[in-house]
PDB file of C-alpha atoms in Angstrom:
ATOM      1  CA  MET A   1      98.893 152.779 119.847  1.00  0.00           C
ATOM      2  CA  THR A   2     101.100 153.660 122.759  1.00  0.00           C
ATOM      3  CA  THR A   3      99.344 154.840 125.822  1.00  0.00           C
ATOM      4  CA  ASP A   4      98.963 153.838 129.448  1.00  0.00           C
ATOM      5  CA  GLY A   5      97.771 155.836 132.422  1.00  0.00           C
ATOM      6  CA  GLY A   6      96.263 155.919 135.867  1.00  0.00           C
ATOM      7  CA  ARG A   7      92.782 157.059 136.832  1.00  0.00           C
ATOM      8  CA  VAL A   8      93.599 158.461 140.265  1.00  0.00           C
ATOM      9  CA  GLY A   9      96.300 160.673 141.691  1.00  0.00           C
ATOM     10  CA  ARG A  10      97.521 163.989 140.355  1.00  0.00           C
ATOM     11  CA  ASP A  11      95.332 167.041 140.670  1.00  0.00           C
ATOM     12  CA  ALA A  12      93.663 167.733 137.352  1.00  0.00           C
ATOM     13  CA  ASP A  13      94.765 171.368 137.452  1.00  0.00           C
ATOM     14  CA  ASP A  14      98.501 170.610 137.339  1.00  0.00           C
ATOM     15  CA  SER A  15     100.981 171.762 134.711  1.00  0.00           C
ATOM     16  CA  ARG A  16     100.392 168.735 132.458  1.00  0.00           C
ATOM     17  CA  GLY A  17      96.630 168.965 132.511  1.00  0.00           C
ATOM     18  CA  THR A  18      94.068 171.697 132.736  1.00  0.00           C
ATOM     19  CA  GLY A  19      96.524 174.375 133.800  1.00  0.00           C
ATOM     20  CA  ARG A  20      97.448 174.880 130.170  1.00  0.00           C
ATOM     21  CA  VAL A  21      93.900 174.333 128.990  1.00  0.00           C
ATOM     22  CA  ARG A  22      93.081 177.781 130.341  1.00  0.00           C
ATOM     23  CA  ALA A  23      95.561 179.549 128.089  1.00  0.00           C
ATOM     24  CA  ALA A  24      94.618 177.469 125.066  1.00  0.00           C
ATOM     25  CA  THR A  25      90.939 178.169 125.578  1.00  0.00           C
ATOM     26  CA  GLY A  26      91.565 181.896 125.599  1.00  0.00           C
ATOM     27  CA  ALA A  27      93.711 181.701 122.488  1.00  0.00           C
ATOM     28  CA  ALA A  28      91.146 179.659 120.601  1.00  0.00           C
ATOM     29  CA  THR A  29      88.051 181.620 121.603  1.00  0.00           C
ATOM     30  CA  GLY A  30      89.382 185.094 122.281  1.00  0.00           C
ATOM     31  CA  MET A  31      88.520 184.692 125.969  1.00  0.00           C
ATOM     32  CA  THR A  32      90.784 185.100 128.949  1.00  0.00           C
ATOM     33  CA  THR A  33      89.667 183.339 132.085  1.00  0.00           C
ATOM     34  CA  GLY A  34      91.170 182.639 135.456  1.00  0.00           C
ATOM     35  CA  THR A  35      89.750 179.145 135.732  1.00  0.00           C
ATOM     36  CA  ALA A  36      89.382 176.110 133.525  1.00  0.00           C
ATOM     37  CA  PRO A  37      86.136 176.110 131.513  1.00  0.00           C
ATOM     38  CA  ARG A  38      83.157 174.387 133.086  1.00  0.00           C
ATOM     39  CA  ALA A  39      81.233 171.744 131.183  1.00  0.00           C
ATOM     40  CA  THR A  40      77.619 172.603 130.472  1.00  0.00           C
ATOM     41  CA  PRO A  41      74.909 170.061 129.688  1.00  0.00           C
ATOM     42  CA  ARG A  42      74.565 169.148 126.024  1.00  0.00           C
ATOM     43  CA  THR A  43      71.906 170.947 124.091  1.00  0.00           C
ATOM     44  CA  THR A  44      70.010 170.187 120.928  1.00  0.00           C
ATOM     45  CA  GLY A  45      70.364 172.284 117.817  1.00  0.00           C
ATOM     46  CA  ARG A  46      73.327 173.839 116.071  1.00  0.00           C
ATOM     47  CA  GLU A  47      76.434 174.508 118.156  1.00  0.00           C
ATOM     48  CA  SER A  48      78.586 177.526 117.359  1.00  0.00           C
ATOM     49  CA  LYS A  49      82.314 177.094 116.892  1.00  0.00           C
ATOM     50  CA  ARG A  50      82.955 179.158 120.011  1.00  0.00           C
ATOM     51  CA  ALA A  51      80.628 176.953 122.062  1.00  0.00           C
ATOM     52  CA  ARG A  52      82.221 173.823 120.625  1.00  0.00           C
ATOM     53  CA  ILE A  53      85.716 174.966 121.572  1.00  0.00           C
ATOM     54  CA  GLU A  54      84.590 175.876 125.082  1.00  0.00           C
ATOM     55  CA  ARG A  55      82.964 172.465 125.467  1.00  0.00           C
ATOM     56  CA  MET A  56      86.049 170.779 124.054  1.00  0.00           C
ATOM     57  CA  HIS A  57      88.304 172.287 126.706  1.00  0.00           C
ATOM     58  CA  ALA A  58      85.826 171.556 129.469  1.00  0.00           C
ATOM     59  CA  GLU A  59      85.695 167.922 128.363  1.00  0.00           C
ATOM     60  CA  TYR A  60      89.473 167.739 128.188  1.00  0.00           C
ATOM     61  CA  ALA A  61      89.628 169.017 131.771  1.00  0.00           C
ATOM     62  CA  LEU A  62      87.446 166.055 132.745  1.00  0.00           C
ATOM     63  CA  LEU A  63      89.736 163.674 130.865  1.00  0.00           C
ATOM     64  CA  CYS A  64      92.672 165.122 132.807  1.00  0.00           C
ATOM     65  CA  GLN A  65      90.863 164.174 136.003  1.00  0.00           C
ATOM     66  CA  ALA A  66      90.026 160.697 134.728  1.00  0.00           C
ATOM     67  CA  PHE A  67      93.558 160.032 133.454  1.00  0.00           C
ATOM     68  CA  PRO A  68      95.936 162.198 135.510  1.00  0.00           C
ATOM     69  CA  ALA A  69      99.190 160.473 134.566  1.00  0.00           C
ATOM     70  CA  PRO A  70      99.126 159.235 130.957  1.00  0.00           C
ATOM     71  CA  ARG A  71     102.260 157.711 129.514  1.00  0.00           C
ATOM     72  CA  CYS A  72     103.510 155.710 126.565  1.00  0.00           C
ATOM     73  CA  ALA A  73     102.576 152.044 126.992  1.00  0.00           C
ATOM     74  CA  LEU A  74     105.440 150.756 124.856  1.00  0.00           C
ATOM     75  CA  ASP A  75     108.525 149.752 126.839  1.00  0.00           C
ATOM     76  CA  PHE A  76     111.641 151.667 125.776  1.00  0.00           C
ATOM     77  CA  THR A  77     114.718 153.385 127.160  1.00  0.00           C
ATOM     78  CA  THR A  78     116.083 155.085 124.027  1.00  0.00           C
ATOM     79  CA  PRO A  79     114.577 156.943 121.055  1.00  0.00           C
ATOM     80  CA  LEU A  80     115.657 154.101 118.765  1.00  0.00           C
ATOM     81  CA  GLN A  81     113.853 151.548 120.904  1.00  0.00           C
ATOM     82  CA  LEU A  82     110.670 153.621 120.840  1.00  0.00           C
ATOM     83  CA  LEU A  83     110.917 154.068 117.074  1.00  0.00           C
ATOM     84  CA  ILE A  84     111.307 150.315 116.588  1.00  0.00           C
ATOM     85  CA  ALA A  85     108.508 149.475 119.014  1.00  0.00           C
ATOM     86  CA  THR A  86     106.129 151.945 117.383  1.00  0.00           C
ATOM     87  CA  VAL A  87     106.764 150.506 113.928  1.00  0.00           C
ATOM     88  CA  LEU A  88     106.041 147.052 115.357  1.00  0.00           C
ATOM     89  CA  SER A  89     102.828 148.258 117.030  1.00  0.00           C
ATOM     90  CA  ALA A  90     100.925 148.642 113.758  1.00  0.00           C
ATOM     91  CA  GLN A  91      97.896 146.321 113.672  1.00  0.00           C
ATOM     92  CA  THR A  92      98.675 144.773 117.046  1.00  0.00           C
ATOM     93  CA  THR A  93      98.659 145.632 120.748  1.00  0.00           C
ATOM     94  CA  ASP A  94     101.351 147.390 122.733  1.00  0.00           C
ATOM     95  CA  LYS A  95     101.261 144.502 125.199  1.00  0.00           C
ATOM     96  CA  ARG A  96     102.217 142.047 122.486  1.00  0.00           C
ATOM     97  CA  VAL A  97     104.968 144.324 121.185  1.00  0.00           C
ATOM     98  CA  ASN A  98     106.410 144.472 124.700  1.00  0.00           C
ATOM     99  CA  THR A  99     106.785 140.684 124.693  1.00  0.00           C
ATOM    100  CA  VAL A 100     109.149 140.655 121.706  1.00  0.00           C
ATOM    101  CA  THR A 101     111.182 143.842 122.084  1.00  0.00           C
ATOM    102  CA  PRO A 102     113.367 142.705 125.026  1.00  0.00           C
ATOM    103  CA  THR A 103     114.925 140.001 122.833  1.00  0.00           C
ATOM    104  CA  LEU A 104     115.096 142.278 119.804  1.00  0.00           C
ATOM    105  CA  PHE A 105     116.764 145.095 121.739  1.00  0.00           C
ATOM    106  CA  ALA A 106     119.215 142.727 123.427  1.00  0.00           C
ATOM    107  CA  GLU A 107     120.381 141.196 120.153  1.00  0.00           C
ATOM    108  CA  TYR A 108     120.424 144.478 118.226  1.00  0.00           C
ATOM    109  CA  PRO A 109     121.291 147.282 120.665  1.00  0.00           C
ATOM    110  CA  ASP A 110     121.905 149.982 118.054  1.00  0.00           C
ATOM    111  CA  ALA A 111     121.134 150.935 114.482  1.00  0.00           C
ATOM    112  CA  ALA A 112     124.366 149.458 113.132  1.00  0.00           C
ATOM    113  CA  ALA A 113     123.635 146.047 114.620  1.00  0.00           C
ATOM    114  CA  LEU A 114     120.067 146.052 113.336  1.00  0.00           C
ATOM    115  CA  ALA A 115     121.115 147.190 109.864  1.00  0.00           C
ATOM    116  CA  ALA A 116     123.467 144.198 109.655  1.00  0.00           C
ATOM    117  CA  ALA A 117     120.963 141.718 111.076  1.00  0.00           C
ATOM    118  CA  ASP A 118     119.865 138.511 109.386  1.00  0.00           C
ATOM    119  CA  PRO A 119     116.326 139.279 108.161  1.00  0.00           C
ATOM    120  CA  GLU A 120     115.138 135.772 108.979  1.00  0.00           C
ATOM    121  CA  ARG A 121     116.310 136.110 112.575  1.00  0.00           C
ATOM    122  CA  VAL A 122     114.492 139.423 112.952  1.00  0.00           C
ATOM    123  CA  GLU A 123     111.353 137.882 111.466  1.00  0.00           C
ATOM    124  CA  ASP A 124     111.604 135.000 113.913  1.00  0.00           C
ATOM    125  CA  ILE A 125     111.824 137.368 116.892  1.00  0.00           C
ATOM    126  CA  ILE A 126     108.952 139.629 115.849  1.00  0.00           C
ATOM    127  CA  HIS A 127     106.713 136.886 114.449  1.00  0.00           C
ATOM    128  CA  PRO A 128     104.117 137.194 117.284  1.00  0.00           C
ATOM    129  CA  VAL A 129     103.245 140.810 116.367  1.00  0.00           C
ATOM    130  CA  GLY A 130     102.002 139.912 112.893  1.00  0.00           C
ATOM    131  CA  PHE A 131     103.001 141.218 109.456  1.00  0.00           C
ATOM    132  CA  TYR A 132     106.489 140.177 110.485  1.00  0.00           C
ATOM    133  CA  HIS A 133     107.916 140.040 106.960  1.00  0.00           C
ATOM    134  CA  ALA A 134     106.977 143.623 106.088  1.00  0.00           C
ATOM    135  CA  LYS A 135     107.881 144.901 109.552  1.00  0.00           C
ATOM    136  CA  ALA A 136     111.303 143.235 109.470  1.00  0.00           C
ATOM    137  CA  LYS A 137     111.941 144.853 106.094  1.00  0.00           C
ATOM    138  CA  HIS A 138     110.979 148.244 107.512  1.00  0.00           C
ATOM    139  CA  LEU A 139     113.186 147.799 110.587  1.00  0.00           C
ATOM    140  CA  LEU A 140     116.269 146.855 108.602  1.00  0.00           C
ATOM    141  CA  GLY A 141     115.594 149.632 106.115  1.00  0.00           C
ATOM    142  CA  LEU A 142     115.173 152.343 108.730  1.00  0.00           C
ATOM    143  CA  ALA A 143     118.223 151.108 110.639  1.00  0.00           C
ATOM    144  CA  SER A 144     120.301 151.312 107.464  1.00  0.00           C
ATOM    145  CA  ALA A 145     118.960 154.804 106.752  1.00  0.00           C
ATOM    146  CA  LEU A 146     119.776 155.915 110.295  1.00  0.00           C
ATOM    147  CA  GLU A 147     123.345 154.678 109.867  1.00  0.00           C
ATOM    148  CA  THR A 148     123.985 156.187 106.459  1.00  0.00           C
ATOM    149  CA  ARG A 149     122.123 159.476 106.848  1.00  0.00           C
ATOM    150  CA  PHE A 150     121.952 160.290 110.554  1.00  0.00           C
ATOM    151  CA  GLY A 151     125.049 158.758 112.111  1.00  0.00           C
ATOM    152  CA  GLY A 152     123.003 156.025 113.756  1.00  0.00           C
ATOM    153  CA  GLU A 153     120.881 158.496 115.720  1.00  0.00           C
ATOM    154  CA  VAL A 154     117.126 158.993 115.537  1.00  0.00           C
ATOM    155  CA  PRO A 155     116.359 162.405 113.991  1.00  0.00           C
ATOM    156  CA  ARG A 156     114.217 164.944 115.834  1.00  0.00           C
ATOM    157  CA  THR A 157     112.094 166.437 113.078  1.00  0.00           C
ATOM    158  CA  MET A 158     108.894 165.283 111.403  1.00  0.00           C
ATOM    159  CA  ASP A 159     110.321 165.546 107.893  1.00  0.00           C
ATOM    160  CA  GLU A 160     113.409 163.508 108.729  1.00  0.00           C
ATOM    161  CA  LEU A 161     111.502 160.850 110.650  1.00  0.00           C
ATOM    162  CA  THR A 162     108.901 160.364 107.935  1.00  0.00           C
ATOM    163  CA  SER A 163     111.679 159.939 105.371  1.00  0.00           C
ATOM    164  CA  LEU A 164     112.563 156.628 107.053  1.00  0.00           C
ATOM    165  CA  PRO A 165     111.096 153.348 105.741  1.00  0.00           C
ATOM    166  CA  GLY A 166     107.881 152.383 107.514  1.00  0.00           C
ATOM    167  CA  VAL A 167     107.573 155.664 109.420  1.00  0.00           C
ATOM    168  CA  GLY A 168     104.448 157.781 108.929  1.00  0.00           C
ATOM    169  CA  ARG A 169     103.177 160.841 110.773  1.00  0.00           C
ATOM    170  CA  LYS A 170     101.593 158.835 113.582  1.00  0.00           C
ATOM    171  CA  THR A 171     104.823 156.982 114.349  1.00  0.00           C
ATOM    172  CA  ALA A 172     106.837 160.189 114.047  1.00  0.00           C
ATOM    173  CA  ASN A 173     104.505 162.001 116.451  1.00  0.00           C
ATOM    174  CA  VAL A 174     104.807 159.170 118.981  1.00  0.00           C
ATOM    175  CA  VAL A 175     108.600 159.397 118.881  1.00  0.00           C
ATOM    176  CA  LEU A 176     108.721 163.193 118.931  1.00  0.00           C
ATOM    177  CA  GLY A 177     106.342 163.524 121.857  1.00  0.00           C
ATOM    178  CA  ASN A 178     107.507 160.634 124.020  1.00  0.00           C
ATOM    179  CA  ALA A 179     111.230 160.376 123.299  1.00  0.00           C
ATOM    180  CA  PHE A 180     112.161 164.007 122.675  1.00  0.00           C
ATOM    181  CA  GLY A 181     109.452 166.077 124.351  1.00  0.00           C
ATOM    182  CA  VAL A 182     108.644 167.736 121.029  1.00  0.00           C
ATOM    183  CA  PRO A 183     104.907 168.486 120.746  1.00  0.00           C
ATOM    184  CA  GLY A 184     103.219 165.776 118.733  1.00  0.00           C
ATOM    185  CA  PHE A 185      99.635 164.553 118.353  1.00  0.00           C
ATOM    186  CA  PRO A 186      99.445 160.924 117.188  1.00  0.00           C
ATOM    187  CA  VAL A 187      96.104 160.166 115.548  1.00  0.00           C
ATOM    188  CA  ASP A 188      95.053 156.519 115.757  1.00  0.00           C
ATOM    189  CA  THR A 189      91.689 154.774 115.498  1.00  0.00           C
ATOM    190  CA  HIS A 190      90.782 155.676 119.092  1.00  0.00           C
ATOM    191  CA  VAL A 191      91.521 159.366 118.524  1.00  0.00           C
ATOM    192  CA  MET A 192      89.497 159.334 115.308  1.00  0.00           C
ATOM    193  CA  ARG A 193      86.540 157.639 116.981  1.00  0.00           C
ATOM    194  CA  VAL A 194      86.476 159.707 120.173  1.00  0.00           C
ATOM    195  CA  THR A 195      86.949 163.087 118.475  1.00  0.00           C
ATOM    196  CA  GLY A 196      84.211 162.138 116.029  1.00  0.00           C
ATOM    197  CA  ARG A 197      81.705 161.126 118.689  1.00  0.00           C
ATOM    198  CA  LEU A 198      82.500 164.217 120.727  1.00  0.00           C
ATOM    199  CA  ARG A 199      82.219 166.300 117.538  1.00  0.00           C
ATOM    200  CA  TRP A 200      85.486 167.995 118.314  1.00  0.00           C
ATOM    201  CA  ARG A 201      86.275 168.132 114.606  1.00  0.00           C
ATOM    202  CA  SER A 202      84.311 169.736 111.819  1.00  0.00           C
ATOM    203  CA  ASP A 203      84.188 166.551 109.713  1.00  0.00           C
ATOM    204  CA  TRP A 204      82.821 164.345 112.501  1.00  0.00           C
ATOM    205  CA  ARG A 205      80.201 162.870 110.166  1.00  0.00           C
ATOM    206  CA  ILE A 206      82.903 161.327 107.960  1.00  0.00           C
ATOM    207  CA  ALA A 207      83.785 157.808 109.126  1.00  0.00           C
ATOM    208  CA  LYS A 208      87.176 157.743 107.416  1.00  0.00           C
ATOM    209  CA  SER A 209      88.508 161.251 107.808  1.00  0.00           C
ATOM    210  CA  ASP A 210      92.019 162.253 106.804  1.00  0.00           C
ATOM    211  CA  PRO A 211      94.201 161.709 109.918  1.00  0.00           C
ATOM    212  CA  VAL A 212      96.487 164.600 108.954  1.00  0.00           C
ATOM    213  CA  LYS A 213      93.513 166.948 108.652  1.00  0.00           C
ATOM    214  CA  VAL A 214      92.217 165.758 112.030  1.00  0.00           C
ATOM    215  CA  GLU A 215      95.660 166.245 113.584  1.00  0.00           C
ATOM    216  CA  HIS A 216      95.949 169.805 112.334  1.00  0.00           C
ATOM    217  CA  GLU A 217      92.421 170.809 113.336  1.00  0.00           C
ATOM    218  CA  ILE A 218      92.538 169.383 116.865  1.00  0.00           C
ATOM    219  CA  CYS A 219      96.017 170.792 117.459  1.00  0.00           C
ATOM    220  CA  SER A 220      94.796 174.251 116.460  1.00  0.00           C
ATOM    221  CA  TYR A 221      92.483 174.262 119.495  1.00  0.00           C
ATOM    222  CA  PHE A 222      95.095 173.311 122.114  1.00  0.00           C
ATOM    223  CA  ASP A 223      98.415 174.523 123.450  1.00  0.00           C
ATOM    224  CA  PRO A 224     101.268 172.560 121.771  1.00  0.00           C
ATOM    225  CA  ALA A 225     102.525 171.546 125.210  1.00  0.00           C
ATOM    226  CA  ASP A 226      99.268 169.584 125.657  1.00  0.00           C
ATOM    227  CA  TRP A 227      99.279 167.717 122.355  1.00  0.00           C
ATOM    228  CA  THR A 228     101.031 164.518 123.420  1.00  0.00           C
ATOM    229  CA  ASP A 229      99.067 164.031 126.630  1.00  0.00           C
ATOM    230  CA  LEU A 230      95.861 164.993 124.828  1.00  0.00           C
ATOM    231  CA  SER A 231      96.412 162.127 122.407  1.00  0.00           C
ATOM    232  CA  HIS A 232      97.243 159.765 125.281  1.00  0.00           C
ATOM    233  CA  ARG A 233      94.063 160.685 127.133  1.00  0.00           C
ATOM    234  CA  LEU A 234      91.825 160.333 124.091  1.00  0.00           C
ATOM    235  CA  ILE A 235      93.307 156.896 123.443  1.00  0.00           C
ATOM    236  CA  LEU A 236      92.872 155.856 127.062  1.00  0.00           C
ATOM    237  CA  HIS A 237      89.282 157.079 127.018  1.00  0.00           C
ATOM    238  CA  GLY A 238      88.631 155.127 123.836  1.00  0.00           C
ATOM    239  CA  ARG A 239      90.039 151.970 125.367  1.00  0.00           C
ATOM    240  CA  ALA A 240      88.384 152.320 128.765  1.00  0.00           C
ATOM    241  CA  THR A 241      84.962 153.728 127.930  1.00  0.00           C
ATOM    242  CA  CYS A 242      84.294 154.938 124.393  1.00  0.00           C
ATOM    243  CA  HIS A 243      84.532 151.500 122.794  1.00  0.00           C
ATOM    244  CA  ALA A 244      84.043 151.065 119.077  1.00  0.00           C
ATOM    245  CA  ARG A 245      81.004 148.783 119.249  1.00  0.00           C
ATOM    246  CA  LYS A 246      79.447 149.319 122.656  1.00  0.00           C
ATOM    247  CA  PRO A 247      80.523 152.594 124.281  1.00  0.00           C
ATOM    248  CA  ASP A 248      79.972 152.601 128.038  1.00  0.00           C
ATOM    249  CA  CYS A 249      78.058 155.878 128.069  1.00  0.00           C
ATOM    250  CA  ALA A 250      76.537 155.207 131.494  1.00  0.00           C
ATOM    251  CA  ASN A 251      79.970 155.336 133.113  1.00  0.00           C
ATOM    252  CA  CYS A 252      81.535 157.964 130.856  1.00  0.00           C
ATOM    253  CA  PRO A 253      82.908 161.089 132.576  1.00  0.00           C
ATOM    254  CA  LEU A 254      81.813 163.094 129.517  1.00  0.00           C
ATOM    255  CA  ASN A 255      78.261 161.748 129.452  1.00  0.00           C
ATOM    256  CA  ALA A 256      76.633 165.047 130.417  1.00  0.00           C
ATOM    257  CA  THR A 257      78.063 166.983 127.464  1.00  0.00           C
ATOM    258  CA  CYS A 258      78.899 164.412 124.770  1.00  0.00           C
ATOM    259  CA  PRO A 259      76.642 164.957 121.728  1.00  0.00           C
ATOM    260  CA  SER A 260      76.672 161.208 121.008  1.00  0.00           C
ATOM    261  CA  ALA A 261      75.860 159.971 124.525  1.00  0.00           C
ATOM    262  CA  VAL A 262      73.014 157.483 124.827  1.00  0.00           C
TER     263      VAL A 262
END
């Protein structure tokens, strides 16, 4: 996916972190509090929805402390560059994408140039990211669509973005949240895994849940202004601690409350 972030620095109660968690917690649970919710030790037995939501916000407050300044890990300066980089990031790492995009962006600085590009040249540039044939086809197709339908500009709505070749909801949410500041919650494998282990979602037992369903449920518990950074922090937590095969529970900031902690 597309996330980077520090683990020290900004106070966790700033405007991008737990400050808004307070309002969202009240909206989701019917409570109004003057402070961010406090995490309580995990308990055995059935957890009510109200208790789950309270725990969820308390755990997010801890993630805000652990990752105070999350950001997109893909290098970009324009919405088009982010759109291209996100399409390329499928089934590879952001670090690898960042090695090929400088050349790609230099040779094709706008949608018109990319739409007119030699497919073989594009494939040659993006070869290191894998699936280069399909990705080159998507890039040329979306560039052509941008030129013919949107005047060469990247649209700012989910419906318009997902109408472009190779662009699904996850890619659209990345672009909306990081290029335009429009609330978006990208759901990748890290988000699926972490929200499942934390039992933030009702279908946590299902290994392959519907990403759209997960997106809508998790977003319903948080203020829209938090959605993008929430996704960033869940991804960072998945990369740093909550690994797929061997989660580092001993050093996890959520160890005391996580239902899956060992």
